[in-house]
Short mmCIF file of C-alpha atoms in Angstrom, two decimals:
data_model
loop_
_atom_site.label_atom_id
_atom_site.label_comp_id
_atom_site.label_asym_id
_atom_site.label_seq_id
_atom_site.Cartn_x
_atom_site.Cartn_y
_atom_site.Cartn_z
CA MET A 14 0.00 0.00 0.00
CA THR A 15 1.23 3.48 -0.86
CA HIS A 16 0.31 6.76 0.80
CA SER A 17 0.65 10.51 0.27
CA THR A 18 -0.22 13.65 2.21
CA ILE A 19 -2.81 16.29 1.34
CA THR A 20 -1.49 19.87 1.42
CA SER A 21 -3.32 22.91 2.81
CA LYS A 22 -4.48 23.59 -0.76
CA GLY A 23 -6.05 20.13 -1.05
CA GLN A 24 -3.29 18.88 -3.35
CA THR A 25 -1.32 15.66 -3.22
CA THR A 26 1.39 13.99 -5.27
CA LEU A 27 0.66 10.65 -6.86
CA PRO A 28 3.46 8.32 -5.79
CA ALA A 29 5.81 7.20 -8.58
CA SER A 30 4.69 3.58 -8.21
CA ILE A 31 1.08 4.60 -8.92
CA ARG A 32 2.09 6.79 -11.88
CA ARG A 33 4.10 3.92 -13.35
CA ALA A 34 1.28 1.40 -12.81
CA LEU A 35 -1.18 3.70 -14.62
CA HIS A 36 1.38 4.77 -17.28
CA LEU A 37 0.86 8.43 -16.33
CA LYS A 38 3.15 11.19 -17.59
CA THR A 39 3.44 14.88 -16.78
CA GLY A 40 0.38 16.70 -18.13
CA ASP A 41 -1.84 13.61 -18.25
CA ARG A 42 -5.32 14.01 -16.80
CA ILE A 43 -6.89 11.59 -14.35
CA LEU A 44 -10.45 10.80 -13.34
CA TYR A 45 -11.61 10.28 -9.76
CA GLU A 46 -14.66 8.17 -8.95
CA ILE A 47 -16.09 7.29 -5.56
CA GLN A 48 -17.14 3.64 -5.31
CA ASP A 49 -18.36 2.08 -2.07
CA GLY A 50 -16.58 4.64 0.11
CA SER A 51 -13.26 4.40 -1.77
CA VAL A 52 -11.74 6.56 -4.49
CA VAL A 53 -10.86 4.97 -7.81
CA ILE A 54 -8.27 6.83 -9.90
CA ARG A 55 -7.89 6.11 -13.60
CA PRO A 56 -6.31 7.85 -16.57
CA GLN A 57 -8.64 10.08 -18.58
CA PRO A 58 -8.65 8.93 -22.20
CA GLY A 59 -7.09 11.40 -24.62
CA ALA A 60 -8.81 12.80 -27.69
CA MET A 61 -7.15 10.25 -29.97
CA GLU A 62 -8.37 7.34 -27.82
CA VAL A 63 -11.92 8.70 -27.66
CA PHE A 64 -11.98 9.44 -31.39
CA GLY A 65 -10.69 5.94 -32.14
CA ALA A 66 -13.49 4.45 -30.05
CA LEU A 67 -16.15 5.90 -32.33
CA LYS A 68 -17.28 3.61 -35.10
CA PRO A 69 -18.34 4.96 -38.51
CA PRO A 70 -21.96 4.42 -39.57
CA ALA A 71 -22.63 1.08 -41.24
CA GLY A 72 -21.49 1.04 -44.85
CA LYS A 73 -19.40 4.23 -44.55
CA ALA A 74 -15.64 4.51 -44.37
CA GLY A 75 -14.15 6.05 -41.25
CA THR A 76 -12.43 9.41 -41.07
CA SER A 77 -9.02 9.85 -39.48
CA PHE A 78 -8.57 12.33 -36.66
CA GLU A 79 -6.41 14.50 -38.92
CA GLU A 80 -9.10 14.53 -41.65
CA ALA A 81 -11.80 15.46 -39.14
CA ARG A 82 -9.64 18.24 -37.69
CA GLY A 83 -8.91 19.55 -41.21
CA LYS A 84 -12.60 19.58 -42.13
CA SER A 85 -13.40 21.38 -38.88
CA ARG A 86 -10.76 24.03 -39.60
CA GLU A 87 -12.07 24.48 -43.16
CA ALA A 88 -15.63 24.91 -41.89
CA TRP A 89 -14.46 27.45 -39.30
CA ALA A 90 -12.51 29.39 -41.95
CA GLU A 91 -15.54 29.45 -44.29
CA GLU A 92 -17.85 30.62 -41.50
CA THR A 93 -15.37 33.31 -40.44
CA ALA A 94 -15.05 34.52 -44.05
CA ARG A 95 -18.86 34.70 -44.42
CA GLU A 96 -19.11 36.78 -41.25
CA GLY A 97 -16.40 39.13 -42.55
CA GLN A 98 -14.05 38.60 -39.64
CA PRO A 99 -10.26 38.46 -40.09
#
């Protein structure tokens, strides 16, 4: 069992053994969930993992994350141009 201390600001440091076990790196986000009086900590999936979990509609080819981001940027640029903003 591993322990840590809570600071006056309500912060704590995840022990290295926990970070290694969860494959956490600096900047990663984590989720906290209370289950039966205990706290469960797990890594928050990144955008690429969430995007990869989505399945395309039946009979349609999937879109890569980069393609979706490009289409989103194009749509934003077109909308901005229509509104006359720089």
